[in-house]
CSV table of C-alpha atoms in Angstrom, one decimal:
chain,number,residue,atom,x,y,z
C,23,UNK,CA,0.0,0.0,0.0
C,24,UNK,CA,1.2,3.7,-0.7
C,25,UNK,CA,2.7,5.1,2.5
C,26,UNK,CA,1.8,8.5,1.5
C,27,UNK,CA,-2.3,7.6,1.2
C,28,UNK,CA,-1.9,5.9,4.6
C,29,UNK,CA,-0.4,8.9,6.9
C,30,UNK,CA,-3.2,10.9,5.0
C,31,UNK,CA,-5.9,8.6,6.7
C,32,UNK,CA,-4.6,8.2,9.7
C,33,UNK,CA,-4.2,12.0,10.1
C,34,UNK,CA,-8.2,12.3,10.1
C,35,UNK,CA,-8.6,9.5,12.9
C,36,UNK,CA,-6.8,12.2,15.2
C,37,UNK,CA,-10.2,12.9,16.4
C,38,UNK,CA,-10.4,9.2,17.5
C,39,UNK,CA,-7.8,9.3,20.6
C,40,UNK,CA,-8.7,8.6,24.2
C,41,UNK,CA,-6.9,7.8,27.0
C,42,UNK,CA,-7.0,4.4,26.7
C,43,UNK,CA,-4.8,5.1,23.1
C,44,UNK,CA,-2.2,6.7,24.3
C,45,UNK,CA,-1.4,3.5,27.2
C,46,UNK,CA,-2.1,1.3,24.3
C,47,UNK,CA,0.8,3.2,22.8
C,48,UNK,CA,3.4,2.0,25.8
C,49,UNK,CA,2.7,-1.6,24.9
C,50,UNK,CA,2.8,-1.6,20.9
C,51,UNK,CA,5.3,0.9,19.4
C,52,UNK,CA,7.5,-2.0,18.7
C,53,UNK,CA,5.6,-4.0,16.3
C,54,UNK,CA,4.0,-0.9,15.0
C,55,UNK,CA,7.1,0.2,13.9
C,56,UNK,CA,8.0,-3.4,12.6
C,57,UNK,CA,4.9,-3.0,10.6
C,58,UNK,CA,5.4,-0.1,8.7
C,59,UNK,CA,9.3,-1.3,7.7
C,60,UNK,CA,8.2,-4.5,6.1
C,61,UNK,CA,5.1,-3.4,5.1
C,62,UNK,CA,3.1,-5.9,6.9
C,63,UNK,CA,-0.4,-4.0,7.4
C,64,UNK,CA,-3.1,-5.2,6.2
C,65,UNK,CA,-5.6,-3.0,4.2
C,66,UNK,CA,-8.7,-3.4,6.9
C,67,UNK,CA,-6.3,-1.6,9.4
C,68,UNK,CA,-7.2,1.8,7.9
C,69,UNK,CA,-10.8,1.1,7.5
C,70,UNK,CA,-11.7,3.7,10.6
C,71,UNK,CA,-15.6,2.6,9.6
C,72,UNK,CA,-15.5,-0.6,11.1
C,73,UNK,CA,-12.9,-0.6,14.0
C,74,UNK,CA,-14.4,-3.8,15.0
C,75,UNK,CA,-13.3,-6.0,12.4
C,76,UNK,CA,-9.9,-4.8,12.9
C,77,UNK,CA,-9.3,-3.7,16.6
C,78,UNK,CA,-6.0,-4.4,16.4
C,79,UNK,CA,-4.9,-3.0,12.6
C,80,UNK,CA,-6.7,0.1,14.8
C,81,UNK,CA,-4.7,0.5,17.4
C,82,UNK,CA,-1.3,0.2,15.4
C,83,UNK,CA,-3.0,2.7,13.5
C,84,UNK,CA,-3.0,5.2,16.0
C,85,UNK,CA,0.0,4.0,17.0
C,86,UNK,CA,1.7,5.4,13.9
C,87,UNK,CA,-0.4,8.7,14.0
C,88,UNK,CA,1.4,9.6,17.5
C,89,UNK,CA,4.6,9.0,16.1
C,90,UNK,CA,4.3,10.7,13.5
C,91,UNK,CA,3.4,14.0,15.5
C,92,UNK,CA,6.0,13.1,18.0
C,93,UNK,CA,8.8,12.5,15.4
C,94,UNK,CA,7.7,13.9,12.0
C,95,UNK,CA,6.1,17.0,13.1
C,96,UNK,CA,7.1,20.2,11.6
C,97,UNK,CA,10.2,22.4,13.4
C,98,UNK,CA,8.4,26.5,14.6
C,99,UNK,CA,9.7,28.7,11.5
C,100,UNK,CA,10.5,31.8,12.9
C,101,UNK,CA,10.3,35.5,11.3
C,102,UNK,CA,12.9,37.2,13.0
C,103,UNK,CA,11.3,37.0,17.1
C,104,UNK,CA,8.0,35.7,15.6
C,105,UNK,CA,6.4,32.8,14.3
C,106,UNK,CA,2.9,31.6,13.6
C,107,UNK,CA,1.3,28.1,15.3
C,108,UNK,CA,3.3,28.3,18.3
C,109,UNK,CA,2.7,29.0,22.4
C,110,UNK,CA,4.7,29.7,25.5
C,111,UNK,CA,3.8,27.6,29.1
C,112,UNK,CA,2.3,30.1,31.9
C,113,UNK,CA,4.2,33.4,32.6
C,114,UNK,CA,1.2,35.4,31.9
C,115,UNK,CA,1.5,38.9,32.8
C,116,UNK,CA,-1.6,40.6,31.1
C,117,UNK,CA,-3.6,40.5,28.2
C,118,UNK,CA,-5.0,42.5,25.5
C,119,UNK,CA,-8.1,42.7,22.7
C,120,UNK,CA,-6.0,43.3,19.9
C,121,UNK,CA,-5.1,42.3,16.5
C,122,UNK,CA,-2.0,39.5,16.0
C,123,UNK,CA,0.0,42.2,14.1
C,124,UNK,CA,-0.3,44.7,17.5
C,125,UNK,CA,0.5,42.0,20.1
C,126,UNK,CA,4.5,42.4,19.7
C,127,UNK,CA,4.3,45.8,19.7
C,128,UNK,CA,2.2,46.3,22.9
C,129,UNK,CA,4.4,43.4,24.7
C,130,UNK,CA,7.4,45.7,24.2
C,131,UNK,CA,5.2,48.7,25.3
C,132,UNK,CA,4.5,47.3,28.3
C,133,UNK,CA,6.9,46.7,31.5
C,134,UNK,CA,8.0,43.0,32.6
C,135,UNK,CA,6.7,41.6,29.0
C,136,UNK,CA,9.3,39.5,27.5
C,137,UNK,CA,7.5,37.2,25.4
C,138,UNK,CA,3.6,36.7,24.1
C,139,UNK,CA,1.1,34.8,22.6
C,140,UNK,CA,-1.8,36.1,20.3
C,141,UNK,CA,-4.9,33.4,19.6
C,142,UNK,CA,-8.2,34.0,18.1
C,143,UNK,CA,-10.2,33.8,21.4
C,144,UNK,CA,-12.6,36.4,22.2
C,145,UNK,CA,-12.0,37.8,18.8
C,146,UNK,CA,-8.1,38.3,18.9
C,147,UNK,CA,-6.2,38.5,22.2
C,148,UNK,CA,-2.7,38.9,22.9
C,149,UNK,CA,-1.4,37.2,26.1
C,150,UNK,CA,1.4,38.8,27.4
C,151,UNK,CA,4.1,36.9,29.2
C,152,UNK,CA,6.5,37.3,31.7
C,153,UNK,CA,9.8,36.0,32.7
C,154,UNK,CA,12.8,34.5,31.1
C,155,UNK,CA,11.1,34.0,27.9
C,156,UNK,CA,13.2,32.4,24.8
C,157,UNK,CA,12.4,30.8,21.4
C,158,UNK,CA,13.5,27.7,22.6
C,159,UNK,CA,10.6,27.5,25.3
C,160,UNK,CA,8.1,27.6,22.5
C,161,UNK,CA,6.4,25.0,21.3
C,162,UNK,CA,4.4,24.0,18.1
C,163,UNK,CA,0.5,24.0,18.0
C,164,UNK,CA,-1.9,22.8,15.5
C,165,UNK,CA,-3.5,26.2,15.6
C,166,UNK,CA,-1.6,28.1,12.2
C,167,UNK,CA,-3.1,31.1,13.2
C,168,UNK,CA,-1.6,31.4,16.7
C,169,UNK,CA,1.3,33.7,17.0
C,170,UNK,CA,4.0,33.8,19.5
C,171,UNK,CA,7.5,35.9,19.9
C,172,UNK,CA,10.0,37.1,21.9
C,173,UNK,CA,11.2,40.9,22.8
C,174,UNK,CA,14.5,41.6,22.3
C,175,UNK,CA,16.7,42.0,25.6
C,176,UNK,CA,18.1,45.8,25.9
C,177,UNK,CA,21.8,45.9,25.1
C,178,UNK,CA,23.5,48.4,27.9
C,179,UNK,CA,26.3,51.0,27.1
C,180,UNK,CA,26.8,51.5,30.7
C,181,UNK,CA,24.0,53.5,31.4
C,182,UNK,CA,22.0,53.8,28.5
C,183,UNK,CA,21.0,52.0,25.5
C,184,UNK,CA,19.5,52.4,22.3
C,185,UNK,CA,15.5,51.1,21.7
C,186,UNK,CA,14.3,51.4,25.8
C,187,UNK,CA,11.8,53.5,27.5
C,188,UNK,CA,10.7,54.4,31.1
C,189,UNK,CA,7.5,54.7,32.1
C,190,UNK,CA,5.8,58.0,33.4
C,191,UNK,CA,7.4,60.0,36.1
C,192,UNK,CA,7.9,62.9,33.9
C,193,UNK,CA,9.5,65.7,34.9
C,194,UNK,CA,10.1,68.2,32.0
C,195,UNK,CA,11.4,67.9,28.6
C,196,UNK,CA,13.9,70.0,26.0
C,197,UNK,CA,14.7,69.9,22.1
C,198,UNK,CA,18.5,68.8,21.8
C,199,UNK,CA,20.2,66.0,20.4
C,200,UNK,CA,20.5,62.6,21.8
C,201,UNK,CA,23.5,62.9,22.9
C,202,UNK,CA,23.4,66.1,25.4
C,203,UNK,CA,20.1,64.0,26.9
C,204,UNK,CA,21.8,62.4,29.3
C,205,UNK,CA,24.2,65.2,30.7
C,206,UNK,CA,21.4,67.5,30.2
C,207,UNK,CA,19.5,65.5,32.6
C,208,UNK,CA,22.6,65.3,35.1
C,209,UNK,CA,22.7,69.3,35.5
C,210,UNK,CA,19.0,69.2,35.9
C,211,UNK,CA,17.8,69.2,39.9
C,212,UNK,CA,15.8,66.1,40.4
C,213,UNK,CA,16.3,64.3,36.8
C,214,UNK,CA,17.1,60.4,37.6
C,215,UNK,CA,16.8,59.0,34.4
C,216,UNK,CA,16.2,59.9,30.3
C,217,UNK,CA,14.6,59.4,27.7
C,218,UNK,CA,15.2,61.0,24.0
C,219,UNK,CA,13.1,60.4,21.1
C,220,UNK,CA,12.8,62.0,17.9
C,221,UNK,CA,9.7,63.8,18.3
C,222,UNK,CA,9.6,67.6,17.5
C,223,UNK,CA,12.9,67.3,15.9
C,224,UNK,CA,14.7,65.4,18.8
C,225,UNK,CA,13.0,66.0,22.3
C,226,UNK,CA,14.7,64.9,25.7
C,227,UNK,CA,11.9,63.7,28.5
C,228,UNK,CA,13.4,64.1,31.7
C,229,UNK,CA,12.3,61.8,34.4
C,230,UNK,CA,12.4,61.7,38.4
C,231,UNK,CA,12.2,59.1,41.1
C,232,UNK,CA,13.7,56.5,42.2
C,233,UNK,CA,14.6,54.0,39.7
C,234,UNK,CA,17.1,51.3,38.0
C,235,UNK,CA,18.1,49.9,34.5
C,236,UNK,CA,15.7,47.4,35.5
C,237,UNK,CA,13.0,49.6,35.3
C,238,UNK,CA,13.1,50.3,31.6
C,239,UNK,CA,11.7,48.4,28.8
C,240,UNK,CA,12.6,47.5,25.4
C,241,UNK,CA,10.8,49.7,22.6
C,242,UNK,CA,10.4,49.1,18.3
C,243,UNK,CA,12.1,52.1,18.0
C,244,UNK,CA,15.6,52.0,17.6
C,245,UNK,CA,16.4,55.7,17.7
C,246,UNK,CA,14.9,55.9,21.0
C,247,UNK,CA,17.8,56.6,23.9
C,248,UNK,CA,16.9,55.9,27.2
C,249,UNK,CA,19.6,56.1,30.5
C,250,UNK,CA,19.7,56.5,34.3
C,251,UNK,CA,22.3,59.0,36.0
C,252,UNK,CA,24.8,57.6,38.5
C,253,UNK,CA,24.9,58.2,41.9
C,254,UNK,CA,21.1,60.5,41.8
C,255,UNK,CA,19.1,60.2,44.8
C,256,UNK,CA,15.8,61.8,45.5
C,257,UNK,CA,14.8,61.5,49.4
C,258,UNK,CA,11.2,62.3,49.7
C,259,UNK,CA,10.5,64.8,53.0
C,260,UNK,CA,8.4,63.0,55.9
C,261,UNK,CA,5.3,63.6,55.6
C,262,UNK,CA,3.7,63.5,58.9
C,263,UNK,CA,0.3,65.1,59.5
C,264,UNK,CA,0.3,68.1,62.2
C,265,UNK,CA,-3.7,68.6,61.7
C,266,UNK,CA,-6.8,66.6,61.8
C,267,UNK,CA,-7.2,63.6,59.3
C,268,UNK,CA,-10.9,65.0,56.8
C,269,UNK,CA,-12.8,63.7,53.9
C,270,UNK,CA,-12.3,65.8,50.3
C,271,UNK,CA,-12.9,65.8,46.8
C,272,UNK,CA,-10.6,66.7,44.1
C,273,UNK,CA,-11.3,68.4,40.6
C,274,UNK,CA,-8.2,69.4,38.3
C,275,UNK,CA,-8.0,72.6,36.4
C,276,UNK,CA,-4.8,74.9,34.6
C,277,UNK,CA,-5.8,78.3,33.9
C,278,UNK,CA,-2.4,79.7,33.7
C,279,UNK,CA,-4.0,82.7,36.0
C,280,UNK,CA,-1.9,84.7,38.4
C,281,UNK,CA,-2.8,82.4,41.7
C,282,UNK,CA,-5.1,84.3,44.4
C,283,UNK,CA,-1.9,83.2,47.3
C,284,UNK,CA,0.4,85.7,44.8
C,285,UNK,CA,-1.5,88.8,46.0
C,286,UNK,CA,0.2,90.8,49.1
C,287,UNK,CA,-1.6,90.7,52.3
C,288,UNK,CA,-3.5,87.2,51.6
C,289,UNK,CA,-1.7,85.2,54.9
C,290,UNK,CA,1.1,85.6,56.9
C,291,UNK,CA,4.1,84.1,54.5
C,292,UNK,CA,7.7,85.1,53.9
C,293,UNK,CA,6.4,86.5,50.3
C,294,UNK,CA,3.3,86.0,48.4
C,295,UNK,CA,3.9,83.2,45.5
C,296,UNK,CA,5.8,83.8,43.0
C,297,UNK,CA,4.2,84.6,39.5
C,298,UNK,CA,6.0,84.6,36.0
C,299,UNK,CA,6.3,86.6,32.4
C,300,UNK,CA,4.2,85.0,30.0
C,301,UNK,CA,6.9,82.7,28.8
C,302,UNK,CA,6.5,80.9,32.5
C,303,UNK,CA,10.2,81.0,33.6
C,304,UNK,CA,11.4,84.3,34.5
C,305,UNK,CA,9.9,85.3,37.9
C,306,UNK,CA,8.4,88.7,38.7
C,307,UNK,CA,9.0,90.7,41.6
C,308,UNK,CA,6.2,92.8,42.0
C,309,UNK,CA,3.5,91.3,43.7
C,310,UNK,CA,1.1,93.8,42.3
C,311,UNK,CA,1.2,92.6,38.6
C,312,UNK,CA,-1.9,92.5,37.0
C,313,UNK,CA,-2.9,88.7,36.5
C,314,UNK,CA,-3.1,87.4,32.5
C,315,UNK,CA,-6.6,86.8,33.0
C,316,UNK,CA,-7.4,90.6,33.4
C,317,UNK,CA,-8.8,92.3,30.5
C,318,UNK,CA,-6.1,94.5,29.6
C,319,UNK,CA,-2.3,95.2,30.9
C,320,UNK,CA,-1.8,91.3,31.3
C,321,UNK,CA,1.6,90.7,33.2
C,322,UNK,CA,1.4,88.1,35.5
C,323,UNK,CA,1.1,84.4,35.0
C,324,UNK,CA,0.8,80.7,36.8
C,325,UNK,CA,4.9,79.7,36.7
C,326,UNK,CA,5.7,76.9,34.6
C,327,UNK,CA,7.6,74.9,37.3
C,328,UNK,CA,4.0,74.7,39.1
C,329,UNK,CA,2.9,71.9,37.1
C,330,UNK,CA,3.2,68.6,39.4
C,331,UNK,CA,5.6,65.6,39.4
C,332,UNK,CA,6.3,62.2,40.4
C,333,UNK,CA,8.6,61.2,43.7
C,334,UNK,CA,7.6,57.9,43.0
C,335,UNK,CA,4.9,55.2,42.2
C,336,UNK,CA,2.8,56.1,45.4
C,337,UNK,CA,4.0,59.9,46.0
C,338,UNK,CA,4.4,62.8,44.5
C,339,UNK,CA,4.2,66.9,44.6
C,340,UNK,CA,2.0,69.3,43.2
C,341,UNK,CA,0.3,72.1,44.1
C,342,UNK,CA,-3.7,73.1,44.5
C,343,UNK,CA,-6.5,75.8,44.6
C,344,UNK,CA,-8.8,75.3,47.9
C,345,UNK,CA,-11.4,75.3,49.9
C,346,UNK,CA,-11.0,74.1,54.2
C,347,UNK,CA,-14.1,74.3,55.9
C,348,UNK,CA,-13.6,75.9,59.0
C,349,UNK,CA,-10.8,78.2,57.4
C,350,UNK,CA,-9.6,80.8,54.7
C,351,UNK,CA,-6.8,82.2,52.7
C,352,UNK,CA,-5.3,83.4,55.6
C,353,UNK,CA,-5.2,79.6,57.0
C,354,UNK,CA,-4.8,77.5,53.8
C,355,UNK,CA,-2.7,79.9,51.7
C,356,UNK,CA,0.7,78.3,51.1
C,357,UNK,CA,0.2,76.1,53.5
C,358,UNK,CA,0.9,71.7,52.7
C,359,UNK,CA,-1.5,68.9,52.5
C,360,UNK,CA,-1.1,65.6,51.9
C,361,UNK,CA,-3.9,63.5,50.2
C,362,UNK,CA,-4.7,60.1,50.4
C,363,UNK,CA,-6.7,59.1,47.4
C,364,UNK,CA,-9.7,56.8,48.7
C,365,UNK,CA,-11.4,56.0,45.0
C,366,UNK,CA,-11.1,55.6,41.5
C,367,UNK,CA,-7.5,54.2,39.9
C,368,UNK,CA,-5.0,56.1,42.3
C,369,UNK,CA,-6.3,54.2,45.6
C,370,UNK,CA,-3.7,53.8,47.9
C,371,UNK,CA,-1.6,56.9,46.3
C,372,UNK,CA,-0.9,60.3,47.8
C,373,UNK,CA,0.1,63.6,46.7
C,374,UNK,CA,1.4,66.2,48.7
C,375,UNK,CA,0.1,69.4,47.7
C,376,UNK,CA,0.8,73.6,48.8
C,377,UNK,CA,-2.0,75.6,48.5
C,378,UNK,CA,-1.8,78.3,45.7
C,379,UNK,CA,-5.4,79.4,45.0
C,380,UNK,CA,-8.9,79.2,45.8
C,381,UNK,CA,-12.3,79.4,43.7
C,382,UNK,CA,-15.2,80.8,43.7
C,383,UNK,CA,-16.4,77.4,42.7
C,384,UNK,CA,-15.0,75.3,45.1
C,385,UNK,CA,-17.3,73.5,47.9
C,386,UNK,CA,-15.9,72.6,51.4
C,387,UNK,CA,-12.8,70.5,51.3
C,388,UNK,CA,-12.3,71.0,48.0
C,389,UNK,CA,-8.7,70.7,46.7
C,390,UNK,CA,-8.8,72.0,42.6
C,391,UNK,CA,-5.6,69.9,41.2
C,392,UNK,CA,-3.5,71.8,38.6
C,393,UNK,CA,-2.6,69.9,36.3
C,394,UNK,CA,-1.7,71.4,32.9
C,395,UNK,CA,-4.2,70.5,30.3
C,396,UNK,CA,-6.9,69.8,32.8
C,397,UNK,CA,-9.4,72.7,31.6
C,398,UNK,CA,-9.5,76.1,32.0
C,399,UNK,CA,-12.3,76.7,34.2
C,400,UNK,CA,-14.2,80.3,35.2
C,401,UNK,CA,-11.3,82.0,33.5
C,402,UNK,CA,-8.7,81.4,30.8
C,403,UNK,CA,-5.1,83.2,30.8
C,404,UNK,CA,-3.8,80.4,29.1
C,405,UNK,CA,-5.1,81.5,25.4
C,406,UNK,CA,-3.5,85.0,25.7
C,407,UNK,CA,-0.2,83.5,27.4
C,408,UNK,CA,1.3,81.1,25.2
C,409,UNK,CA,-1.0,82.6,21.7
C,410,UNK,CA,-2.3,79.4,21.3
C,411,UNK,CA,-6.2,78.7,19.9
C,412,UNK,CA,-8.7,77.3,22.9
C,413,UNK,CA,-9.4,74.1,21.6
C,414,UNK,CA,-5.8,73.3,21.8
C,415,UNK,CA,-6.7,72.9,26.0
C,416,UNK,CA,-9.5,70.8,25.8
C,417,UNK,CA,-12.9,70.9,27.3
C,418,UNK,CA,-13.3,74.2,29.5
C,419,UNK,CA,-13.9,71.4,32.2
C,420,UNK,CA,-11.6,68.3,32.4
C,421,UNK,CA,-9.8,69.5,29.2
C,422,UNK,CA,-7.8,67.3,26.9
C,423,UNK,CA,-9.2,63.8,26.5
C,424,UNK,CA,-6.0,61.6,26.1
C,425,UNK,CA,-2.9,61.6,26.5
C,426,UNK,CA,-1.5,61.8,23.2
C,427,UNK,CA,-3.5,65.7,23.3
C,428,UNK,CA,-0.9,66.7,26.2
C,429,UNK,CA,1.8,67.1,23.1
C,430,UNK,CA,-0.6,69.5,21.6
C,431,UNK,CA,0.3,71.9,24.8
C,432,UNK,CA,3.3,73.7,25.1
C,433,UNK,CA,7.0,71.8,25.4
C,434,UNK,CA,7.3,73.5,28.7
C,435,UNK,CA,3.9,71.9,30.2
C,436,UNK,CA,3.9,68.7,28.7
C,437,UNK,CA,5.6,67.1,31.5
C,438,UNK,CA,2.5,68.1,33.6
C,439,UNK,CA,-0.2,66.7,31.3
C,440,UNK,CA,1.6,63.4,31.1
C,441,UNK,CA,1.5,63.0,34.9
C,442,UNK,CA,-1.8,63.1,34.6
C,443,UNK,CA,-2.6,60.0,32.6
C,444,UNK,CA,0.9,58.3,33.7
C,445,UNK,CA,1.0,58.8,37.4
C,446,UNK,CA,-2.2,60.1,38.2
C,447,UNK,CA,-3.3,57.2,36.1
C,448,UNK,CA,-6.0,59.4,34.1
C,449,UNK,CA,-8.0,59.4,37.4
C,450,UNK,CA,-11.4,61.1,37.2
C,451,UNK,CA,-11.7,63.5,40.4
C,452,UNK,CA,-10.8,61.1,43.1
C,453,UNK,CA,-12.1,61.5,46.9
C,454,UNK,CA,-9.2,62.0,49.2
C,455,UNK,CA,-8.9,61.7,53.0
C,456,UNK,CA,-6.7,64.7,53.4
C,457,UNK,CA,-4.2,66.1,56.8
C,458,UNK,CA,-2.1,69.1,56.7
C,459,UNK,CA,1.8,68.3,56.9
C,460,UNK,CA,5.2,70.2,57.1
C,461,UNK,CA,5.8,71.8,53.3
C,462,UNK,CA,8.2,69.9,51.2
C,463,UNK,CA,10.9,72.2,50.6
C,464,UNK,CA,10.7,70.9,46.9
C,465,UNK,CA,7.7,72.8,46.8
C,466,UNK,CA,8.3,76.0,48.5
C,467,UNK,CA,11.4,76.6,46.6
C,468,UNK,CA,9.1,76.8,43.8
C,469,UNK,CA,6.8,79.5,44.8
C,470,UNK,CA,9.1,80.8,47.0
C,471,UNK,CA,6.1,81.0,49.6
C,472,UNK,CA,7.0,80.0,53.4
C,473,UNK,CA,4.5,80.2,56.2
C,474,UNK,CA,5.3,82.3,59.6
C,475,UNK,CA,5.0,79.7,61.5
């Protein structure tokens, strides 16, 4: 009989094994393997119609099937780190409804994946996997439409490399060439760690907090230059409440305003807080200059540097428009608190926050986040400050929608509206339990406000 017709029809008894198969399998691969060398099988054995005339030309059958998927079957053929009918055992870190063609690149996007698998389930998911992950721990599936791959290790020059990312934690950003990024960010107070990509020309995103090579993860794109800077250290202050532990609420806004705290006379503080030139850098000295939200002789704007940032995963500093119950300016105005986010994505995360501003729209305990890109609210300085249209900042409540929007601000901001959909985890206005603490000095270096005690 043809060989060739014969491993064609026992391929369609596959559907045929049970348990029992695969022990009968221990007892007769020897003279199932004498069979098929001298030819000895007799043509009822692959009549799968009537196994009971030939129970035994059967079970040599499927004796010959598992061989030939144990010994015969077909070798993964890779595509580079890809391949098609393959799988990786357990490691699973997260998954993903996606497209096959997407699942490589979101693997590398996200931190800890070294390896996935994309199936059909659910309409196309992409498994990712964690752990030492190599093509040699893949294994071959009937499924041709199953994709698996590795993500390439990054490839350290010392401290940096080419193709890696960190997540988050930004803490601002400037156009130069890759190779100032990383002493850039070591003459830049708080910068821990880089990245550079070619946006805008070439654009340098520095970072803060602690953090380790470890930390980074490997991109598609090549150009990309990411690093950590030796011996940085950021020591967060204590943060030890010296006031009452209450409920709040939290909304976000940027309205590039002079804050109310900058006006003379509004609490007993070394100086009133500093406000800045329209291009948000240089400071003014006269606490009298009349805010860029006035209708004419605009001089005085929110600072650049008052935009918040990232200490850590579970800390960092910002600063806040408010409402105490119980108090005023002249109680809340520079003054620290640190919240304790009790809903929403940021649960179990706090930000320490000084007091710059209040509303007219605040309720009791209200704490008004700024947060560049976060909406303009009752009034908008930011339109006349930086000459850019007012759909560029979003909705006049909540404003921009996503985070790729926050590179529609200006360079000098961007930082700012990343932290909120990086750190801040795109968090919808959280409740807080809230206590007042001692200032960072972080923070009061910035608005160069200190209380009187």
């Amino acid at each position: 009989m043809d060989k060739c017709l014969a491993v064609v029809r026992l391929t369609n008894a596959l559907q045929n094994i049970t348990l029992f198969d695969i022990f009968f399998l221990h007892f007769f691969w020897r003279t199932a393997i004498e069979n098929i060398f001298h030819q000895n099988i007799h043509p009822k054995m692959f009549s799968f119609a009537a196994p009971n005339e030939a129970a035994s030309g059967w079970r040599t059958v499927l004796v010959i099937c598992l061989l030939m998927m144990i010994h015969g079957g077909s070798a993964i053929q890779w595509n580079g780190n890809w391949a098609f009918a393959c799988d990786f055992n357990g490691g699973d870190l997260s998954q993903a409804t996606i497209p096959g063609d997407q699942c490589g690149g979101r693997c590398a996007g996200t931190p800890g994946c070294s390896h996935f698998t994309w199936t059909t389930w659910n309409g196309g998911t992409c498994f990712m996997k964690q752990g030492q992950g190599s093509k040699a721990d893949a294994f071959a599936t009937t499924d041709s439409s199953m994709v698996c791959g590795v993500i390439d290790t990054i490839q350290w020059n010392g401290n940096w490399a080419f193709g890696c990312d960190f997540v988050g934690n930004d803490l601002s950003s400037a156009r130069i060439s890759s190779d100032q990024c990383g002493g850039y960010c070591a003459s830049t107070s708080g910068c821990t760690h880089f990245t550079w990509t070619s946006y805008a020309g070439g654009t340098c995103f520095m970072k803060l907090g602690s953090v380790s090579k470890a930390d980074a993860f490997k991109t598609s794109d090549n150009t990309m230059v990411c690093g950590v800077v030796d011996g940085a250290v950021v020591t967060p202050t204590g943060v030890t409440p010296i006031g009452p532990t209450m409920d709040g609420k939290t909304t976000r806004y940027w309205d590039c305003c002079k804050p109310s705290c900058a006006w003379p006379g509004k609490a007993p503080v070394s100086s009133p807080v500093k406000t800045c030139q329209a291009n948000g850098v240089t400071k003014l000295s006269d606490p009298n200059a009349v805010s860029g939200c006035n209708a004419n002789n605009k001089q005085a704007y929110t600072c650049n540097d008052n935009q918040p940032w990232a200490i850590n995963n579970n800390l960092a500093y910002g600063f806040a428009a408010a409402n105490i119950k119980g108090s005023s300016e002249n109680g809340w105005c520079c003054g620290c608190y640190k919240l304790d986010f009790t809903s929403g994505p940021v649960v179990g995360k706090s930000l320490i926050v000084q007091v710059t501003n209040t509303g007219g729209d605040l309720g009791e305990n209200h704490f008004d986040l700024q947060m560049p890109g976060s909406g303009v609210g009752l009034f908008d300085g930011c339109t006349s400050q930086w000459g850019l249209p007012t759909p560029v900042w979003g909705q006049t409540y909540g404003g921009v929608t996503s985070r790729q929007a926050c590179f529609g601000l200006p360079a000098a901001i961007q930082a700012g509206c990343l932290f909120r959909f990086d750190w801040f985890m795109g968090a919808d206005n959280p409740t807080m339990k809230f206590a007042k603490v001692a200032c960072p000095a972080e923070l009061e270096a910035r608005t160069q406000c200190v209380r009187n005690g």
